[in-house]
Amino acid sequence: MARTRNRLIAAARRSMLQRAELHRRLDVAKAELKPGALVDRGKYRLNAKVDDAAHAVRREFRNNRLPIALAAVAGVAWLLREPIKEHAPRLTRKIQDMANAITDRLHPADEPADEIYADDGETIEPVENDDEAVQ
């Protein structure tokens, strides 16, 4: 009879432990199904996916820098196509004017020749006016 009693006590103890474990699991399940916990789990999974995507983008950009940069520039140009169409003529005119000014400074058109020759081949010295400002 003592054995039966010990077995019943051990079975009762096991059932109490199992019941306590089931209650813990039920509490965990209740906590996981609360709206705040669902939102937190969704945020975590979304952040994990965003991090994975960011790593993939960085890896692809590292491997293909030039094509991606060209595509990005083309995309920005396409987005700004209307303002570019509007302002491009004025900008090109300004650039041409600046280029002409630079070439005029480098190669002045009205620069006098160092030596002037007469019809008979003699050299004529240029005459300086006293009223001209020194340049």
Short mmCIF file of N, CA and C in Angstrom, two decimals:
data_model
loop_
_atom_site.label_atom_id
_atom_site.label_comp_id
_atom_site.label_asym_id
_atom_site.label_seq_id
_atom_site.Cartn_x
_atom_site.Cartn_y
_atom_site.Cartn_z
N MET A 1 0.81 -1.17 0.00
CA MET A 1 0.00 0.00 0.00
C MET A 1 0.87 1.26 0.00
N ALA A 2 2.04 1.17 0.56
CA ALA A 2 2.93 2.31 0.58
C ALA A 2 3.40 2.65 -0.83
N ARG A 3 3.61 1.58 -1.62
CA ARG A 3 4.03 1.84 -2.99
C ARG A 3 2.94 2.56 -3.76
N THR A 4 1.72 2.15 -3.62
CA THR A 4 0.61 2.77 -4.32
C THR A 4 0.48 4.23 -3.88
N ARG A 5 0.65 4.44 -2.58
CA ARG A 5 0.56 5.80 -2.07
C ARG A 5 1.69 6.66 -2.64
N ASN A 6 2.90 6.15 -2.70
CA ASN A 6 4.03 6.89 -3.27
C ASN A 6 3.81 7.17 -4.76
N ARG A 7 3.23 6.18 -5.45
CA ARG A 7 2.95 6.38 -6.86
C ARG A 7 1.90 7.47 -7.06
N LEU A 8 0.88 7.48 -6.22
CA LEU A 8 -0.16 8.51 -6.32
C LEU A 8 0.42 9.90 -6.03
N ILE A 9 1.29 9.95 -5.02
CA ILE A 9 1.92 11.24 -4.68
C ILE A 9 2.80 11.71 -5.84
N ALA A 10 3.57 10.81 -6.44
CA ALA A 10 4.44 11.17 -7.58
C ALA A 10 3.59 11.58 -8.77
N ALA A 11 2.48 10.87 -9.03
CA ALA A 11 1.60 11.23 -10.15
C ALA A 11 0.97 12.59 -9.92
N ALA A 12 0.56 12.86 -8.67
CA ALA A 12 -0.03 14.16 -8.34
C ALA A 12 1.00 15.28 -8.53
N ARG A 13 2.23 15.01 -8.10
CA ARG A 13 3.30 15.99 -8.26
C ARG A 13 3.56 16.27 -9.75
N ARG A 14 3.62 15.18 -10.56
CA ARG A 14 3.83 15.35 -12.01
C ARG A 14 2.69 16.14 -12.64
N SER A 15 1.47 15.82 -12.24
CA SER A 15 0.32 16.54 -12.82
C SER A 15 0.34 18.01 -12.42
N MET A 16 0.76 18.32 -11.19
CA MET A 16 0.86 19.72 -10.76
C MET A 16 1.94 20.46 -11.57
N LEU A 17 3.06 19.79 -11.81
CA LEU A 17 4.13 20.41 -12.61
C LEU A 17 3.67 20.63 -14.05
N GLN A 18 2.97 19.61 -14.60
CA GLN A 18 2.47 19.76 -15.96
C GLN A 18 1.43 20.87 -16.05
N ARG A 19 0.57 20.94 -15.02
CA ARG A 19 -0.45 21.99 -15.00
C ARG A 19 0.21 23.36 -14.91
N ALA A 20 1.23 23.50 -14.08
CA ALA A 20 1.95 24.78 -13.95
C ALA A 20 2.62 25.15 -15.27
N GLU A 21 3.21 24.16 -15.94
CA GLU A 21 3.84 24.41 -17.24
C GLU A 21 2.80 24.84 -18.28
N LEU A 22 1.64 24.19 -18.28
CA LEU A 22 0.57 24.58 -19.21
C LEU A 22 0.09 26.00 -18.94
N HIS A 23 -0.02 26.35 -17.67
CA HIS A 23 -0.43 27.73 -17.32
C HIS A 23 0.61 28.75 -17.78
N ARG A 24 1.88 28.41 -17.61
CA ARG A 24 2.94 29.32 -18.08
C ARG A 24 2.86 29.49 -19.60
N ARG A 25 2.68 28.38 -20.30
CA ARG A 25 2.58 28.46 -21.76
C ARG A 25 1.34 29.25 -22.19
N LEU A 26 0.24 29.05 -21.47
CA LEU A 26 -0.98 29.80 -21.79
C LEU A 26 -0.77 31.28 -21.55
N ASP A 27 -0.10 31.64 -20.46
CA ASP A 27 0.19 33.05 -20.18
C ASP A 27 1.09 33.65 -21.27
N VAL A 28 2.07 32.88 -21.71
CA VAL A 28 2.95 33.35 -22.78
C VAL A 28 2.15 33.54 -24.06
N ALA A 29 1.27 32.60 -24.38
CA ALA A 29 0.45 32.71 -25.59
C ALA A 29 -0.48 33.92 -25.51
N LYS A 30 -1.08 34.14 -24.33
CA LYS A 30 -1.94 35.32 -24.15
C LYS A 30 -1.15 36.60 -24.36
N ALA A 31 0.05 36.65 -23.79
CA ALA A 31 0.89 37.85 -23.92
C ALA A 31 1.30 38.08 -25.38
N GLU A 32 1.56 36.99 -26.11
CA GLU A 32 1.97 37.14 -27.51
C GLU A 32 0.82 37.56 -28.41
N LEU A 33 -0.41 37.30 -28.01
CA LEU A 33 -1.55 37.66 -28.84
C LEU A 33 -2.14 39.02 -28.51
N LYS A 34 -1.57 39.72 -27.54
CA LYS A 34 -2.03 41.08 -27.24
C LYS A 34 -1.64 42.01 -28.38
N PRO A 35 -2.43 43.03 -28.66
CA PRO A 35 -2.13 43.92 -29.80
C PRO A 35 -0.75 44.57 -29.74
N GLY A 36 -0.33 44.98 -28.58
CA GLY A 36 1.00 45.60 -28.45
C GLY A 36 2.11 44.64 -28.82
N ALA A 37 1.95 43.40 -28.38
CA ALA A 37 2.98 42.39 -28.69
C ALA A 37 2.97 42.06 -30.17
N LEU A 38 1.77 42.01 -30.78
CA LEU A 38 1.70 41.75 -32.23
C LEU A 38 2.36 42.87 -33.02
N VAL A 39 2.12 44.11 -32.59
CA VAL A 39 2.74 45.26 -33.27
C VAL A 39 4.25 45.20 -33.10
N ASP A 40 4.71 44.91 -31.90
CA ASP A 40 6.16 44.84 -31.67
C ASP A 40 6.80 43.75 -32.53
N ARG A 41 6.14 42.59 -32.62
CA ARG A 41 6.68 41.51 -33.43
C ARG A 41 6.69 41.90 -34.92
N GLY A 42 5.64 42.59 -35.36
CA GLY A 42 5.60 43.06 -36.74
C GLY A 42 6.71 44.06 -37.02
N LYS A 43 6.93 44.99 -36.08
CA LYS A 43 8.01 45.97 -36.24
C LYS A 43 9.37 45.27 -36.33
N TYR A 44 9.56 44.28 -35.47
CA TYR A 44 10.84 43.57 -35.47
C TYR A 44 11.06 42.88 -36.81
N ARG A 45 10.02 42.19 -37.30
CA ARG A 45 10.17 41.50 -38.58
C ARG A 45 10.36 42.47 -39.73
N LEU A 46 9.65 43.59 -39.68
CA LEU A 46 9.82 44.60 -40.72
C LEU A 46 11.23 45.18 -40.69
N ASN A 47 11.72 45.48 -39.50
CA ASN A 47 13.09 46.00 -39.38
C ASN A 47 14.11 45.00 -39.88
N ALA A 48 13.88 43.72 -39.60
CA ALA A 48 14.80 42.70 -40.08
C ALA A 48 14.79 42.64 -41.61
N LYS A 49 13.62 42.74 -42.21
CA LYS A 49 13.53 42.72 -43.68
C LYS A 49 14.17 43.97 -44.28
N VAL A 50 13.96 45.12 -43.66
CA VAL A 50 14.57 46.36 -44.15
C VAL A 50 16.09 46.28 -44.05
N ASP A 51 16.59 45.74 -42.94
CA ASP A 51 18.04 45.59 -42.80
C ASP A 51 18.61 44.65 -43.86
N ASP A 52 17.89 43.54 -44.11
CA ASP A 52 18.35 42.62 -45.16
C ASP A 52 18.36 43.30 -46.52
N ALA A 53 17.31 44.06 -46.80
CA ALA A 53 17.24 44.77 -48.09
C ALA A 53 18.35 45.81 -48.20
N ALA A 54 18.62 46.52 -47.10
CA ALA A 54 19.68 47.53 -47.12
C ALA A 54 21.04 46.89 -47.37
N HIS A 55 21.29 45.75 -46.76
CA HIS A 55 22.56 45.04 -46.99
C HIS A 55 22.66 44.59 -48.45
N ALA A 56 21.55 44.10 -49.00
CA ALA A 56 21.57 43.67 -50.40
C ALA A 56 21.81 44.85 -51.33
N VAL A 57 21.18 45.98 -51.05
CA VAL A 57 21.38 47.18 -51.89
C VAL A 57 22.82 47.65 -51.80
N ARG A 58 23.37 47.68 -50.58
CA ARG A 58 24.77 48.10 -50.44
C ARG A 58 25.71 47.18 -51.20
N ARG A 59 25.46 45.89 -51.12
CA ARG A 59 26.30 44.92 -51.81
C ARG A 59 26.20 45.11 -53.33
N GLU A 60 24.98 45.29 -53.84
CA GLU A 60 24.81 45.50 -55.27
C GLU A 60 25.44 46.82 -55.72
N PHE A 61 25.29 47.87 -54.91
CA PHE A 61 25.89 49.15 -55.28
C PHE A 61 27.41 49.04 -55.28
N ARG A 62 27.97 48.31 -54.31
CA ARG A 62 29.42 48.13 -54.28
C ARG A 62 29.90 47.38 -55.52
N ASN A 63 29.12 46.41 -55.96
CA ASN A 63 29.51 45.61 -57.11
C ASN A 63 29.26 46.31 -58.44
N ASN A 64 28.28 47.20 -58.51
CA ASN A 64 27.89 47.84 -59.77
C ASN A 64 27.75 49.35 -59.59
N ARG A 65 28.80 50.01 -59.20
CA ARG A 65 28.71 51.44 -58.89
C ARG A 65 28.36 52.30 -60.09
N LEU A 66 29.07 52.11 -61.19
CA LEU A 66 28.87 52.98 -62.34
C LEU A 66 27.47 52.86 -62.94
N PRO A 67 26.98 51.66 -63.25
CA PRO A 67 25.63 51.59 -63.83
C PRO A 67 24.55 52.15 -62.92
N ILE A 68 24.67 51.90 -61.62
CA ILE A 68 23.66 52.40 -60.69
C ILE A 68 23.74 53.91 -60.58
N ALA A 69 24.95 54.46 -60.55
CA ALA A 69 25.10 55.92 -60.49
C ALA A 69 24.55 56.56 -61.76
N LEU A 70 24.82 55.98 -62.91
CA LEU A 70 24.28 56.52 -64.16
C LEU A 70 22.76 56.45 -64.17
N ALA A 71 22.21 55.36 -63.69
CA ALA A 71 20.75 55.24 -63.63
C ALA A 71 20.15 56.26 -62.66
N ALA A 72 20.84 56.51 -61.55
CA ALA A 72 20.35 57.50 -60.59
C ALA A 72 20.37 58.90 -61.20
N VAL A 73 21.45 59.24 -61.89
CA VAL A 73 21.54 60.56 -62.53
C VAL A 73 20.46 60.69 -63.61
N ALA A 74 20.26 59.64 -64.38
CA ALA A 74 19.22 59.68 -65.42
C ALA A 74 17.85 59.82 -64.78
N GLY A 75 17.61 59.16 -63.67
CA GLY A 75 16.33 59.28 -62.99
C GLY A 75 16.09 60.68 -62.47
N VAL A 76 17.11 61.29 -61.89
CA VAL A 76 16.96 62.66 -61.40
C VAL A 76 16.74 63.61 -62.57
N ALA A 77 17.45 63.41 -63.66
CA ALA A 77 17.26 64.26 -64.84
C ALA A 77 15.85 64.10 -65.38
N TRP A 78 15.32 62.88 -65.37
CA TRP A 78 13.96 62.66 -65.86
C TRP A 78 12.94 63.34 -64.95
N LEU A 79 13.18 63.29 -63.63
CA LEU A 79 12.27 63.94 -62.70
C LEU A 79 12.28 65.46 -62.87
N LEU A 80 13.44 65.99 -63.22
CA LEU A 80 13.58 67.45 -63.36
C LEU A 80 13.52 67.90 -64.82
N ARG A 81 12.92 67.10 -65.69
CA ARG A 81 12.95 67.40 -67.13
C ARG A 81 12.24 68.69 -67.47
N GLU A 82 11.13 69.02 -66.83
CA GLU A 82 10.41 70.26 -67.15
C GLU A 82 11.23 71.50 -66.76
N PRO A 83 11.76 71.58 -65.54
CA PRO A 83 12.60 72.74 -65.22
C PRO A 83 13.85 72.82 -66.09
N ILE A 84 14.39 71.66 -66.47
CA ILE A 84 15.58 71.67 -67.33
C ILE A 84 15.22 72.24 -68.69
N LYS A 85 14.07 71.84 -69.24
CA LYS A 85 13.65 72.38 -70.54
C LYS A 85 13.45 73.88 -70.47
N GLU A 86 12.98 74.36 -69.33
CA GLU A 86 12.71 75.79 -69.18
C GLU A 86 13.99 76.60 -69.01
N HIS A 87 14.93 76.10 -68.24
CA HIS A 87 16.12 76.89 -67.90
C HIS A 87 17.35 76.56 -68.74
N ALA A 88 17.33 75.51 -69.51
CA ALA A 88 18.52 75.10 -70.26
C ALA A 88 18.98 76.14 -71.28
N PRO A 89 18.09 76.78 -72.06
CA PRO A 89 18.58 77.77 -73.04
C PRO A 89 19.34 78.93 -72.39
N ARG A 90 18.81 79.44 -71.27
CA ARG A 90 19.51 80.54 -70.60
C ARG A 90 20.86 80.08 -70.05
N LEU A 91 20.89 78.90 -69.51
CA LEU A 91 22.13 78.37 -68.95
C LEU A 91 23.17 78.16 -70.04
N THR A 92 22.77 77.61 -71.19
CA THR A 92 23.74 77.40 -72.27
C THR A 92 24.24 78.75 -72.80
N ARG A 93 23.35 79.76 -72.86
CA ARG A 93 23.81 81.08 -73.28
C ARG A 93 24.84 81.64 -72.31
N LYS A 94 24.61 81.50 -71.02
CA LYS A 94 25.57 81.98 -70.03
C LYS A 94 26.90 81.25 -70.15
N ILE A 95 26.84 79.94 -70.35
CA ILE A 95 28.07 79.16 -70.50
C ILE A 95 28.82 79.59 -71.75
N GLN A 96 28.11 79.82 -72.86
CA GLN A 96 28.77 80.27 -74.09
C GLN A 96 29.38 81.65 -73.90
N ASP A 97 28.68 82.55 -73.21
CA ASP A 97 29.22 83.88 -72.95
C ASP A 97 30.49 83.80 -72.10
N MET A 98 30.49 82.94 -71.09
CA MET A 98 31.68 82.79 -70.26
C MET A 98 32.84 82.20 -71.07
N ALA A 99 32.54 81.22 -71.91
CA ALA A 99 33.59 80.63 -72.75
C ALA A 99 34.15 81.66 -73.72
N ASN A 100 33.29 82.48 -74.30
CA ASN A 100 33.75 83.54 -75.21
C ASN A 100 34.60 84.56 -74.47
N ALA A 101 34.22 84.91 -73.26
CA ALA A 101 34.99 85.87 -72.48
C ALA A 101 36.38 85.30 -72.16
N ILE A 102 36.43 84.03 -71.84
CA ILE A 102 37.73 83.40 -71.54
C ILE A 102 38.60 83.36 -72.78
N THR A 103 38.03 83.00 -73.92
CA THR A 103 38.83 82.97 -75.16
C THR A 103 39.26 84.36 -75.57
N ASP A 104 38.40 85.36 -75.33
CA ASP A 104 38.80 86.74 -75.64
C ASP A 104 39.96 87.19 -74.76
N ARG A 105 39.96 86.78 -73.51
CA ARG A 105 41.08 87.14 -72.63
C ARG A 105 42.36 86.45 -73.05
N LEU A 106 42.25 85.20 -73.49
CA LEU A 106 43.44 84.47 -73.88
C LEU A 106 43.96 84.90 -75.25
N HIS A 107 43.07 85.21 -76.17
CA HIS A 107 43.45 85.62 -77.53
C HIS A 107 42.70 86.89 -77.90
N PRO A 108 43.18 88.04 -77.49
CA PRO A 108 42.47 89.27 -77.84
C PRO A 108 42.48 89.48 -79.36
N ALA A 109 41.35 89.89 -79.91
CA ALA A 109 41.20 90.03 -81.36
C ALA A 109 41.83 91.33 -81.88
N ASP A 110 41.79 92.37 -81.08
CA ASP A 110 42.31 93.67 -81.56
C ASP A 110 43.74 93.91 -81.08
N GLU A 111 44.53 92.89 -80.90
CA GLU A 111 45.91 93.03 -80.47
C GLU A 111 46.73 93.59 -81.64
N PRO A 112 47.44 94.69 -81.43
CA PRO A 112 48.23 95.26 -82.54
C PRO A 112 49.43 94.38 -82.87
N ALA A 113 49.81 94.38 -84.10
CA ALA A 113 50.97 93.60 -84.52
C ALA A 113 52.24 94.24 -83.99
N ASP A 114 53.27 93.45 -83.74
CA ASP A 114 54.53 93.98 -83.22
C ASP A 114 55.23 94.85 -84.26
N GLU A 115 55.19 94.42 -85.47
CA GLU A 115 55.87 95.15 -86.54
C GLU A 115 54.90 95.36 -87.69
N ILE A 116 54.90 96.56 -88.21
CA ILE A 116 54.06 96.87 -89.37
C ILE A 116 54.98 97.15 -90.54
N TYR A 117 54.67 96.55 -91.68
CA TYR A 117 55.51 96.70 -92.87
C TYR A 117 54.83 97.63 -93.86
N ALA A 118 55.63 98.47 -94.47
CA ALA A 118 55.13 99.36 -95.53
C ALA A 118 55.13 98.58 -96.83
N ASP A 119 54.63 99.20 -97.87
CA ASP A 119 54.56 98.54 -99.17
C ASP A 119 55.93 98.20 -99.72
N ASP A 120 56.92 98.98 -99.37
CA ASP A 120 58.25 98.72 -99.90
C ASP A 120 59.05 97.77 -99.02
N GLY A 121 58.44 97.22 -97.94
CA GLY A 121 59.11 96.25 -97.13
C GLY A 121 59.80 96.82 -95.91
N GLU A 122 59.77 98.16 -95.75
CA GLU A 122 60.40 98.77 -94.58
C GLU A 122 59.49 98.61 -93.36
N THR A 123 60.13 98.52 -92.20
CA THR A 123 59.37 98.39 -90.96
C THR A 123 58.96 99.75 -90.47
N ILE A 124 57.69 99.87 -90.12
CA ILE A 124 57.17 101.13 -89.58
C ILE A 124 56.92 100.90 -88.10
N GLU A 125 57.48 101.77 -87.28
CA GLU A 125 57.30 101.66 -85.84
C GLU A 125 55.92 102.19 -85.47
N PRO A 126 55.20 101.50 -84.58
CA PRO A 126 53.90 102.01 -84.15
C PRO A 126 54.08 103.27 -83.32
N VAL A 127 53.18 104.21 -83.51
CA VAL A 127 53.25 105.49 -82.81
C VAL A 127 52.39 105.41 -81.58
N GLU A 128 53.00 105.82 -80.47
CA GLU A 128 52.24 105.80 -79.21
C GLU A 128 51.72 107.19 -78.96
N ASN A 129 50.47 107.28 -78.57
CA ASN A 129 49.86 108.57 -78.21
C ASN A 129 50.11 108.81 -76.74
N ASP A 130 50.37 110.06 -76.41
CA ASP A 130 50.61 110.38 -75.01
C ASP A 130 49.35 110.30 -74.17
N ASP A 131 48.20 110.42 -74.82
CA ASP A 131 46.97 110.43 -74.05
C ASP A 131 46.40 109.03 -73.80
N GLU A 132 47.03 108.01 -74.32
CA GLU A 132 46.55 106.64 -74.08
C GLU A 132 46.97 106.17 -72.69
N ALA A 133 46.09 105.52 -72.05
CA ALA A 133 46.38 105.00 -70.70
C ALA A 133 47.25 103.77 -70.82
N VAL A 134 48.14 103.60 -69.83
CA VAL A 134 49.01 102.44 -69.85
C VAL A 134 48.18 101.23 -69.41
N GLN A 135 48.31 100.18 -70.15
CA GLN A 135 47.50 99.00 -69.85
C GLN A 135 48.33 97.96 -69.15
#
